[in-house]
Coordinates of C-alpha atoms in Angstrom, one line a residue:
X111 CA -1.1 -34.4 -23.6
X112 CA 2.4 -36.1 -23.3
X113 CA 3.9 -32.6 -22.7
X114 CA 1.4 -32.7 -19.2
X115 CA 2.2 -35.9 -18.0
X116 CA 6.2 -35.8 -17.0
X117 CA 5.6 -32.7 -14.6
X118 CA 2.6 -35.0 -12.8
X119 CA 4.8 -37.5 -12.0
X120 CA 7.7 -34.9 -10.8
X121 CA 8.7 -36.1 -7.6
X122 CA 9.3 -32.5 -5.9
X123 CA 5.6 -31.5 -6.9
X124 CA 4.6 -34.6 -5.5
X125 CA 6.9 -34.0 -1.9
X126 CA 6.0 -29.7 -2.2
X127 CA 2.1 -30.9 -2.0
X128 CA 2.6 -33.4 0.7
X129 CA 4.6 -30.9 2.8
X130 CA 2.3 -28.0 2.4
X131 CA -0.9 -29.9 2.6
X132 CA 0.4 -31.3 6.1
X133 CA 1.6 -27.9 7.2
X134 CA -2.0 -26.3 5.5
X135 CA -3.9 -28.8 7.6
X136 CA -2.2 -28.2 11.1
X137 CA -2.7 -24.5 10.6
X138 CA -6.4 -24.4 9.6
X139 CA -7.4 -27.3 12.0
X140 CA -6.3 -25.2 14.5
X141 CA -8.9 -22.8 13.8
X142 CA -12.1 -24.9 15.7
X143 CA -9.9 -27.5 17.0
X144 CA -10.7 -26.1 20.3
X145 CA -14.4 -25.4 20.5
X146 CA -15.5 -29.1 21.2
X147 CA -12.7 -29.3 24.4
X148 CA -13.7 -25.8 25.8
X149 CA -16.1 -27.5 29.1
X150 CA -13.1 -29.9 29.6
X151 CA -10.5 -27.0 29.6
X152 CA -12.1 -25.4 31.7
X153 CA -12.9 -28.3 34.3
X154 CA -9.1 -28.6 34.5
X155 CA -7.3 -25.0 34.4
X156 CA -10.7 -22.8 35.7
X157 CA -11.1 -19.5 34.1
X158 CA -14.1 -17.2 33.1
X159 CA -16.0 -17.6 29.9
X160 CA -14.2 -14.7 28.9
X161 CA -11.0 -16.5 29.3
X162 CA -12.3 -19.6 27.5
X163 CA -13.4 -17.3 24.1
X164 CA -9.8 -15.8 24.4
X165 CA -8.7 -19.9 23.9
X166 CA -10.0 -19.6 20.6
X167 CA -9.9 -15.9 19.9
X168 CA -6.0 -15.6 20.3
X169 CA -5.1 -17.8 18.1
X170 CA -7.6 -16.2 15.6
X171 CA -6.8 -12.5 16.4
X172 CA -2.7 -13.3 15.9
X173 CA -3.4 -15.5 12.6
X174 CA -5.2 -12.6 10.8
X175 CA -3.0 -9.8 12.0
X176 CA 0.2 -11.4 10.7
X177 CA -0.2 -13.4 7.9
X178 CA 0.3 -10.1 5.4
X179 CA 3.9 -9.5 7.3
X180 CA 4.5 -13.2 6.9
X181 CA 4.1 -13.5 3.3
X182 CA 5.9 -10.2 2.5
X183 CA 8.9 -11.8 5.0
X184 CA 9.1 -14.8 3.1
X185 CA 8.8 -12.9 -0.6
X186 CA 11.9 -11.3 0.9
X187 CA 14.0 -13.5 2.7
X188 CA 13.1 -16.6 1.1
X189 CA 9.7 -18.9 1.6
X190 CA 11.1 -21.9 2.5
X191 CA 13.5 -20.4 5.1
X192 CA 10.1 -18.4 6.9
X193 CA 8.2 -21.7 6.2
X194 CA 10.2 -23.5 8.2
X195 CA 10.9 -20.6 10.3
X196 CA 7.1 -20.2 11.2
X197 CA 6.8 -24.3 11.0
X198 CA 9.5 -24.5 14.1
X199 CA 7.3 -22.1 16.0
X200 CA 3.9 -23.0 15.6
X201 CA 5.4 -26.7 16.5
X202 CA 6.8 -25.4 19.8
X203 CA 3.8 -23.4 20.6
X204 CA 1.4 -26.3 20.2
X205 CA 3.8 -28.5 22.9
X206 CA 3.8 -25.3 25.6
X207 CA -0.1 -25.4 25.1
X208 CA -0.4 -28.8 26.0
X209 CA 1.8 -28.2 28.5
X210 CA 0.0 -25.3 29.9
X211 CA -0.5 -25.1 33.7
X212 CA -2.7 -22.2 33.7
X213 CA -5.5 -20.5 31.5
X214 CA -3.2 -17.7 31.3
X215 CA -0.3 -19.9 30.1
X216 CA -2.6 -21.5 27.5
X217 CA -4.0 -18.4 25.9
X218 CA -0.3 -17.2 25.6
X219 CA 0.9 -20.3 23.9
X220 CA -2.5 -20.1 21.6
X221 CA -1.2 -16.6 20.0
X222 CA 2.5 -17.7 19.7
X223 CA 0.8 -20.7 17.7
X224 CA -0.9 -18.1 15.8
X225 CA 2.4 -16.0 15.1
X226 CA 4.1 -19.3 13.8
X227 CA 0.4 -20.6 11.2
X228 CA 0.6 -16.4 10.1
X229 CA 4.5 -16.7 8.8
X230 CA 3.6 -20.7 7.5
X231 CA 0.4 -20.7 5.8
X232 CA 0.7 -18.1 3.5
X233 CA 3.6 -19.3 2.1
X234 CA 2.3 -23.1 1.6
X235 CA 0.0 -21.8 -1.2
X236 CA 3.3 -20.0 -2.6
X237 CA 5.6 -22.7 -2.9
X238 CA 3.0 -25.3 -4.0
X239 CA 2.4 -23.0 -6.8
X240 CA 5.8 -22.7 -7.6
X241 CA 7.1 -27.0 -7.5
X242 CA 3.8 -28.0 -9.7
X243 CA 3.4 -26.1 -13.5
X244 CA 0.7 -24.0 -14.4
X245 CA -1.1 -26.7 -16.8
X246 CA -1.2 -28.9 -13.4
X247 CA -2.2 -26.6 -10.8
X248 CA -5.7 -27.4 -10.8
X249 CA -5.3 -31.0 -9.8
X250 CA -2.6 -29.9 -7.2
X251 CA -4.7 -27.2 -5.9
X252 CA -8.0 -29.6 -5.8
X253 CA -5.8 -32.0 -3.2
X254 CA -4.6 -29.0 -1.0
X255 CA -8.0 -27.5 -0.8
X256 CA -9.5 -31.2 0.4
X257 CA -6.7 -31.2 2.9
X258 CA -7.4 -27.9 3.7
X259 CA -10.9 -27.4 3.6
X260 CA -11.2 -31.1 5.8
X261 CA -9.2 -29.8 8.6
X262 CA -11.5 -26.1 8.7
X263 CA -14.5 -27.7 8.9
X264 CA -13.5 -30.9 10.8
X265 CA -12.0 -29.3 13.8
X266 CA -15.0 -30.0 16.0
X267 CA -14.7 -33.6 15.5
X268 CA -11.0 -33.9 15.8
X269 CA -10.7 -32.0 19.0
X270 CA -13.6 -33.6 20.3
X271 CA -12.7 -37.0 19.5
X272 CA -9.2 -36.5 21.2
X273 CA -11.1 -34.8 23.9
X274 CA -13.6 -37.3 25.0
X275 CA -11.2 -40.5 24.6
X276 CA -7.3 -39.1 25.6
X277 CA -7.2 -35.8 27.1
X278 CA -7.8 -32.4 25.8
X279 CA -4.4 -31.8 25.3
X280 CA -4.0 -34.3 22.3
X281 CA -5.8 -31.5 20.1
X282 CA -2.2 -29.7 20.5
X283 CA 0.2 -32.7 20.7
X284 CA -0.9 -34.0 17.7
X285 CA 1.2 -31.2 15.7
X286 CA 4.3 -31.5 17.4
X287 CA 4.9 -35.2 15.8
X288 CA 3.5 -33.7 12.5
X289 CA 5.7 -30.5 13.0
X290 CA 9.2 -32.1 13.7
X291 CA 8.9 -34.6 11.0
X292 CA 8.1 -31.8 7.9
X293 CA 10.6 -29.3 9.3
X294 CA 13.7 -31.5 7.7
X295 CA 11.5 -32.6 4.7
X296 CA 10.8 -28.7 4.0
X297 CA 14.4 -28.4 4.1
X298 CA 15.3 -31.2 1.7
X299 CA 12.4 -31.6 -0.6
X300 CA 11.5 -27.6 -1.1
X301 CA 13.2 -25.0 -3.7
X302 CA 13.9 -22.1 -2.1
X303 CA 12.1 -19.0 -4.0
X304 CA 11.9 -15.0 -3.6
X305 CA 10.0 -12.5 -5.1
X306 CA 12.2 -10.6 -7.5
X307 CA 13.5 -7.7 -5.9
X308 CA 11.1 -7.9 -3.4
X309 CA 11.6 -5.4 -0.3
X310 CA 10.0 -5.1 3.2
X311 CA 7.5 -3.0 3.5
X312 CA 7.9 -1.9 6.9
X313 CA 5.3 1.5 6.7
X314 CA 2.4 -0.9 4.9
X315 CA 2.9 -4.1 7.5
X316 CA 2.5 -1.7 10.7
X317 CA -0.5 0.0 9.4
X318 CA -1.7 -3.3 7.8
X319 CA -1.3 -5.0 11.1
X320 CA -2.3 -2.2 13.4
X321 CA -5.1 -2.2 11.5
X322 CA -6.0 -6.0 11.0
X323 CA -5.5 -5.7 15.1
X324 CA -7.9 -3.4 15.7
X325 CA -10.6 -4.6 13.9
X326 CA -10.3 -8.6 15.0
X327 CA -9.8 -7.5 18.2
X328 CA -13.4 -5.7 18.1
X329 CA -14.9 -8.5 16.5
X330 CA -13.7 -11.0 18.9
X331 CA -14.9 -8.7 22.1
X332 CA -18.0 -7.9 20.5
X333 CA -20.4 -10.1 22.3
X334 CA -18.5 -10.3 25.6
X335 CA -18.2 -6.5 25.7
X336 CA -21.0 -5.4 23.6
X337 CA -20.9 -3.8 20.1
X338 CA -21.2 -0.5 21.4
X339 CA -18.8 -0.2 24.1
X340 CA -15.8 1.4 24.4
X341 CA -13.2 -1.2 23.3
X342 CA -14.8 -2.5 20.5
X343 CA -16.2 1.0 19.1
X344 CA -12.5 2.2 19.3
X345 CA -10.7 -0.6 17.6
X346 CA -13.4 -0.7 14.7
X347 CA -12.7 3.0 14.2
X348 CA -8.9 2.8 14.4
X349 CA -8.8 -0.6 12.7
X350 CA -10.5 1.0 10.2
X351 CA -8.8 4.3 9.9
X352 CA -5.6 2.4 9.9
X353 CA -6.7 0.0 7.3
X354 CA -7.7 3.4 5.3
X355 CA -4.1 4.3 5.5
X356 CA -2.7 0.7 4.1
X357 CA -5.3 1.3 1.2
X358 CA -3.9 4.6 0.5
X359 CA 0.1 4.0 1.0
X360 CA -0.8 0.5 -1.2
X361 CA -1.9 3.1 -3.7
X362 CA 0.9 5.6 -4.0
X363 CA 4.3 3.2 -3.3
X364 CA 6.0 1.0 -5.4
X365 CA 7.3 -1.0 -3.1
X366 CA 4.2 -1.5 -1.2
X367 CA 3.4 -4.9 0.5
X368 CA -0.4 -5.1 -1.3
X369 CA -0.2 -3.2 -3.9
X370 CA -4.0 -2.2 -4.7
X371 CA -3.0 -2.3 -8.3
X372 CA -4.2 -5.8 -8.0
X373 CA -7.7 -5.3 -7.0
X374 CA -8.4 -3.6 -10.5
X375 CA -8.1 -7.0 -11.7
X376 CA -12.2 -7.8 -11.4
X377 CA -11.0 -11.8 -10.7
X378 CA -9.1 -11.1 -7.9
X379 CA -11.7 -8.1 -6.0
X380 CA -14.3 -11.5 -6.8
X381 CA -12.3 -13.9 -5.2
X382 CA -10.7 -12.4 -2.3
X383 CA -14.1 -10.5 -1.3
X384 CA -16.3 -14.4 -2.0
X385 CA -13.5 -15.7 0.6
X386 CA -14.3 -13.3 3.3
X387 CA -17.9 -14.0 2.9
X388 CA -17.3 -17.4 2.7
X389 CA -15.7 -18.1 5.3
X390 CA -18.1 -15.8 7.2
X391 CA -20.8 -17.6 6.6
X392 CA -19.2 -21.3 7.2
X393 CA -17.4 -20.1 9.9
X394 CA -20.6 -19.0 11.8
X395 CA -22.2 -21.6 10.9
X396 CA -20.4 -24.8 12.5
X397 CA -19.7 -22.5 15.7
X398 CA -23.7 -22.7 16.0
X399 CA -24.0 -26.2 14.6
X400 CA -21.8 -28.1 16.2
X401 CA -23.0 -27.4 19.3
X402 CA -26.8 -26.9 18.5
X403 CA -25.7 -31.1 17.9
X404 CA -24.3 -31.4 21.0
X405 CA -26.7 -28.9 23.3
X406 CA -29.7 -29.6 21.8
X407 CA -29.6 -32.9 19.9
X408 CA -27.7 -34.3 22.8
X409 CA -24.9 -36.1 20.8
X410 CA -21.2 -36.6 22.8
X411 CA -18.8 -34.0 21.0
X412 CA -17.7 -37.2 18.8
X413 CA -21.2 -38.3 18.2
X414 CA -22.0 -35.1 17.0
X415 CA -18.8 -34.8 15.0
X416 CA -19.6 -38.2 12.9
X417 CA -22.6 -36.9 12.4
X418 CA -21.2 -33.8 10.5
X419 CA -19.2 -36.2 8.2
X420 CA -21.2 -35.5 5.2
X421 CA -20.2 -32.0 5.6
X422 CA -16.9 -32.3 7.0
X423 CA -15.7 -35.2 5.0
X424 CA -16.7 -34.1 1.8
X425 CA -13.7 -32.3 0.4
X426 CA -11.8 -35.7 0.3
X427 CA -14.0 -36.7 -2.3
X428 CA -15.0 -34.3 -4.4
X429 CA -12.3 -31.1 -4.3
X430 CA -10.0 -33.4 -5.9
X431 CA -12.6 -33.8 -8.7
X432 CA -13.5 -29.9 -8.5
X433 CA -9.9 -28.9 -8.8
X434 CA -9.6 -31.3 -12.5
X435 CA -12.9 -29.6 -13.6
X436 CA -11.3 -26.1 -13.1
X437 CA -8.5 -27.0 -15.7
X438 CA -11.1 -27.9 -17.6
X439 CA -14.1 -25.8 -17.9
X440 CA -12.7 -22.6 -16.2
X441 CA -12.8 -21.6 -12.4
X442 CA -15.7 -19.6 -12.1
X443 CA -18.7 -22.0 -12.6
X444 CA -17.0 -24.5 -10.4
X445 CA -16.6 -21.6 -7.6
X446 CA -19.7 -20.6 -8.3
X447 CA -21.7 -23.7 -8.0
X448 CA -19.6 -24.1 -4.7
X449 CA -20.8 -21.3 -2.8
X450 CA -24.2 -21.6 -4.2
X451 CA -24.7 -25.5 -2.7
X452 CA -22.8 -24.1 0.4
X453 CA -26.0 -21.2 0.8
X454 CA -28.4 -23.8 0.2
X455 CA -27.3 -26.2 2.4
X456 CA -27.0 -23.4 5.2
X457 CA -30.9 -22.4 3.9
X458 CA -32.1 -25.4 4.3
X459 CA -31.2 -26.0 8.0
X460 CA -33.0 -22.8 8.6
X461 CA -36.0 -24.1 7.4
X462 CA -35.8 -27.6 9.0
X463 CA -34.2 -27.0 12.5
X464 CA -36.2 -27.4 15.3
X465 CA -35.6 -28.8 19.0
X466 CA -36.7 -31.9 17.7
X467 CA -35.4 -32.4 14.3
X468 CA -34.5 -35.7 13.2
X469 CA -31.0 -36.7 11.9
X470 CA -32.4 -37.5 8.3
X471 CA -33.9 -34.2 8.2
X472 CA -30.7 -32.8 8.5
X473 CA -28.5 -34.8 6.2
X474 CA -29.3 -33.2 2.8
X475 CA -28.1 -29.9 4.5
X476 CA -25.4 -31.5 5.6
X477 CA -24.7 -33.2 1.7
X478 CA -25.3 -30.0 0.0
X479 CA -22.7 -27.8 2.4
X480 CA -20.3 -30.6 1.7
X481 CA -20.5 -30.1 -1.8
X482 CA -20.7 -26.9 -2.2
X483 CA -17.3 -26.2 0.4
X484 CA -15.8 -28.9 -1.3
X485 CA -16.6 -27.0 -4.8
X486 CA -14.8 -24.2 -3.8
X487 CA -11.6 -24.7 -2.0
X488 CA -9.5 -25.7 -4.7
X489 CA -10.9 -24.1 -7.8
X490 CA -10.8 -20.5 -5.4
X491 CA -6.8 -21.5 -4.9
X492 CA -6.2 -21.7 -8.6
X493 CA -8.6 -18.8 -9.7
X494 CA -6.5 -16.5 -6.8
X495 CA -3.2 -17.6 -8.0
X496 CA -3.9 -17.3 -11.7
X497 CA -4.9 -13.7 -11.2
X498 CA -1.5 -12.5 -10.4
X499 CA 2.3 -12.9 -11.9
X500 CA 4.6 -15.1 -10.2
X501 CA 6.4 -12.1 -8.1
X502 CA 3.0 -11.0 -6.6
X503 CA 1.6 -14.5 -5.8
X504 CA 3.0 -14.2 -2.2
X505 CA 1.2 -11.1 -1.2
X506 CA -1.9 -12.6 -3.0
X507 CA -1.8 -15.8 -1.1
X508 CA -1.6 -13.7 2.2
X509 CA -4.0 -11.2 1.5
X510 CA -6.5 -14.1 0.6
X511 CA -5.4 -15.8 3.5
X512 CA -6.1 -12.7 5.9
X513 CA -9.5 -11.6 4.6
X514 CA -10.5 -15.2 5.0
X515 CA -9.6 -15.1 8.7
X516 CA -11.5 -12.0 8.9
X517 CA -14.6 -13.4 7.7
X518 CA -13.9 -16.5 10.1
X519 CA -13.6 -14.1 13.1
X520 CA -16.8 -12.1 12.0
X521 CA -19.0 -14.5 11.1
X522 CA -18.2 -16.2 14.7
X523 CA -18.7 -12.4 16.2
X524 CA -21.9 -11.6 13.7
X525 CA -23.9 -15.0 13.9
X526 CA -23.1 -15.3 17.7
X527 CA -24.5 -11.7 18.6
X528 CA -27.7 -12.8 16.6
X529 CA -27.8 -15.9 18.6
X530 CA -27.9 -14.1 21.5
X531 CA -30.2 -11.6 20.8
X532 CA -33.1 -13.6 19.7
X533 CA -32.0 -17.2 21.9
X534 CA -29.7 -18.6 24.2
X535 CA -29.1 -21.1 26.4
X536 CA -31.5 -21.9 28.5
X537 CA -33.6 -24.4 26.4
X538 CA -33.6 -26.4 23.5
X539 CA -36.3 -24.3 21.9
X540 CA -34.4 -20.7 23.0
X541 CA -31.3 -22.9 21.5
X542 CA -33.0 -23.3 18.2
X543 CA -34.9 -20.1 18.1
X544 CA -31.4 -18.1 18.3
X545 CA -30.0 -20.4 15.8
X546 CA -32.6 -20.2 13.0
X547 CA -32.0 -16.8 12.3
X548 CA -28.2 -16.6 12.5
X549 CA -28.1 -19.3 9.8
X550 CA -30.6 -16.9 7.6
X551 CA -27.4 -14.6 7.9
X552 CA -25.1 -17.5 7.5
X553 CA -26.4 -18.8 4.0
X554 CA -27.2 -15.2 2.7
X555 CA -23.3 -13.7 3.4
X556 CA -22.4 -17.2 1.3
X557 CA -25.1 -16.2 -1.7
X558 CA -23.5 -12.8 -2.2
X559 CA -20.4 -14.5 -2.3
X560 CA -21.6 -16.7 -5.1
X561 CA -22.9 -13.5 -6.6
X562 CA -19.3 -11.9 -6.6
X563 CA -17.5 -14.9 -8.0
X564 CA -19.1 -14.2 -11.3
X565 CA -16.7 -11.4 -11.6
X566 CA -14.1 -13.7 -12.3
X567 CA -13.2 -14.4 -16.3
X568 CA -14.4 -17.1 -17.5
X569 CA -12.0 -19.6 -18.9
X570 CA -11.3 -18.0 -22.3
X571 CA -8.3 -18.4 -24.0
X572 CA -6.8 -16.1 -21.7
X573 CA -5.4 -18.9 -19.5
X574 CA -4.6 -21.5 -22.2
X575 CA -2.8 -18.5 -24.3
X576 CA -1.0 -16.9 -21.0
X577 CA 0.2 -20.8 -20.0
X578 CA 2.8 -20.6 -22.3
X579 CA 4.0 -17.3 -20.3
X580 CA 3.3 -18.9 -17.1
X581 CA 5.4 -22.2 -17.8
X582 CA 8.5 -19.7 -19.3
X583 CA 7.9 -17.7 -15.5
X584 CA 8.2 -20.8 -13.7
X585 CA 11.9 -21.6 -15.4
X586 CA 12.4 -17.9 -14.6
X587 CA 11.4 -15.6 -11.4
X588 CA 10.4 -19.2 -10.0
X589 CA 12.3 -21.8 -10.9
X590 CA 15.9 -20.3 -9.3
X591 CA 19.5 -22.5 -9.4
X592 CA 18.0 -23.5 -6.6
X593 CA 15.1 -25.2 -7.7
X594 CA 17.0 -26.9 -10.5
X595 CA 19.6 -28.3 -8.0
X596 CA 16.8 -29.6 -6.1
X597 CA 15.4 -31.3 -9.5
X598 CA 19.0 -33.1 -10.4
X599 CA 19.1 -34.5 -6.8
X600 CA 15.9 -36.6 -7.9
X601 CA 16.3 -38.2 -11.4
X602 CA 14.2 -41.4 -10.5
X603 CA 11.3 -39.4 -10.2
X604 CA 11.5 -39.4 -13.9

């Protein structure tokens, strides 16, 4: 018990979680920030529909293609030199789209931001791993997944809120305050870290991005240029065959960027696979949602936003409490129980929605999806990071990271085409009638997520007996001259 208690009051855990939940929450708000401000966009810079998707899409498509490259950079060169690195850019980026005179200028400045989240938030989940000892983690982890999960799911309401009361671009000014004041904290508050003998992977990260490309780019275009056309049928297949070939070099080289060595371990296949679906499902989900609120309930984009609270504001309360239970009782039935609440709550909307439901018929939908998200952020951080040793937790972090953005960009893709074949537009009722059975599709992808996260161990004695290990690897691989330095510069947090 005492032996616990110093490293939760360490002063560079503390700053390590404050700096990467900021960063963490800049980068994942920016996900759906957007989607509310898309008719006021448009009002002031033009542009097709096309063009508007592309607002959102090309921040997406850039995201999931680079954040394997940006992790294996930072194992490399050194994480907190590409944090800040990919910190300074997405900062910039977010000030040139606010400054954007054209639709064209915009969707540029919305992929640089992209390039700049890919090399930063990978690497947030690294060094927060790193500062705060394995015996703490949980509790750590339980913070940066409320931060984290808040600003994925409360995107809508943020952008919408700037949106209806400032201008729409205050969704991207707010970083650039955010951004310049962590870039000299990340400086002065983070230990630098590498992955022992760590080497870019140049091979894996061309076919690993080439790959990534093709296939978000097809999932993207999907409803605009139809599943079967040319575009999307060709990056599918060559995203696909490309991917094939990252599988297979991953196999065969030491030195690969992901080696697939790690996927024999059953707890990280369960997790990383339950994150794709996941976010697939969720991701879908408030696309429809939010707007079924606004379009069909006939809320104002904040209205509709504060209605979403119980969802959206969850993780502040209970991941926090999720991530202490994970320390306690083991990741996997806290995971577990997440994603299941997150299905049901998606289920239960498909039962009850209807061009005239009533607020209270939605708001234990709304209570059970809060949970459940909240349930799973942090406890999924800690159950990815304990599957791996120290030197691999960067290329674990961004290969999490990635399939998650992959989910995001097909569930959008997936539960949109649905929408459109069996509803639209037109009416409330063609509205809800396209909804209901994207949602079916929502909450299902999110149950057989719940199903794979029993393959992760249960809580065992593996963990307690390996923490030893994991404490001694900290002081190690992890904790460099650098990171004692940084320790000696800080006695009062003692």
């Amino acid at each position: 018990m005492n032996e616990q208690a110093p490293p939760a009051l360490s002063r560079s855990a503390v700053w390590a979680l404050v700096i990467t939940g900021a960063a963490s929450f800049m980068a994942a708000l920016d996900n759906l920030v957007v989607t509310t401000a898309l008719p006021a966009i448009r009002a002031d810079l033009g542009g097709k529909l096309e063009d508007l998707e592309w607002t959102v899409n090309a921040y997406t498509l850039t995201f999931a293609v680079l954040l394997m490259f940006g992790s294996a950079l930072g194992d490399r060169f050194g994480r907190r030199r590409l944090f800040i690195g990919g910190l300074s850019v997405f900062t910039v980026a977010s000030a040139a789209a606010a400054l954007s005179p054209g639709i064209d200028q915009l969707i540029a400045a919305r992929a640089v931001q992209g390039v700049g989240a890919a090399v930063m938030m990978p690497l947030t989940l690294t060094l927060l791993t790193a500062a705060v000892p394995a015996a703490r983690r949980g509790m750590a982890l339980g913070v940066y997944g409320a931060v984290t999960g808040l600003a994925v799911a409360s995107g809508p309401l943020i952008g919408g809120s700037l949106t209806e009361h400032v201008s729409w671009q205050w969704i991207f000014w707010i970083n650039v305050p955010i951004g310049v004041a962590l870039i000299p904290l990340a400086r002065l508050r983070l230990a630098e870290s590498t992955a022992p003998g760590a080497r870019l992977d140049v091979p894996g990260t061309l076919l690993i991005s080439g790959g990534l490309f093709g296939i978000v780019y097809a999932l993207v275009n999907a409803n605009a240029k139809g599943w079967t056309s040319a575009p999307v049928l060709t990056g599918l297949i060559l995203g696909s065959a490309l991917v094939g070939g990252f599988i297979r070099h991953g196999s065969g080289n030491a030195n690969a960027m992901l080696p697939m060595r790690l996927f024999r371990n059953r707890g990280f296949l369960g997790i990383n696979l339950a994150g794709l679906l996941m976010f697939l499902g969720m991701f879908g989900s408030i696309f429809l949602l939010s707007q079924f609120l606004q379009g069909v309930a006939g809320y104002s984009p904040t209205e509709a936003g504060l209605r979403m609270l119980p969802w959206t504001g969850m993780p502040m309360i209970v991941a926090p409490i999720a991530g202490i239970l994970s320390d306690r009782i083991g990741s996997r039935p806290v995971v577990t129980a997440g994603l299941a609440f997150q299905a049901l709550g998606l289920g239960w909307f498909a039962v009850i929605l209807s061009a005239d439901v009533s607020y209270a018929a939605q708001l234990p939908a709304l209570i059970l999806s809060g949970i459940g998200m909240a349930l799973y952020f942090a406890p999924a951080s800690n159950a990815l990071m304990s599957t791996v040793a120290p030197a691999d937790q960067g290329k674990a972090s961004g290969t999490n990271n990635a399939l998650r953005e992959v989910g995001g960009a097909l569930g959008v893709a997936v539960l949109a085409s649905v929408f459109s074949a069996q509803g639209g537009y037109e009416t409330p009722q063609a509205f809800t009638d396209g909804t209901v059975p994207a949602l079916w599709i929502g909450a299902g992808a999110v149950a057989l997520a719940a199903a794979l996260a029993m393959l992760l161990p249960r809580k065992a004695k593996a963990p307690s007996a390996a923490a030893p290990a994991d404490r001694t690897a900290d002081r190690t691989a992890d904790r460099t001259a650098a990171d004692r330095a940084a320790d000696r510069k800080v006695p009062a947090a003692h």
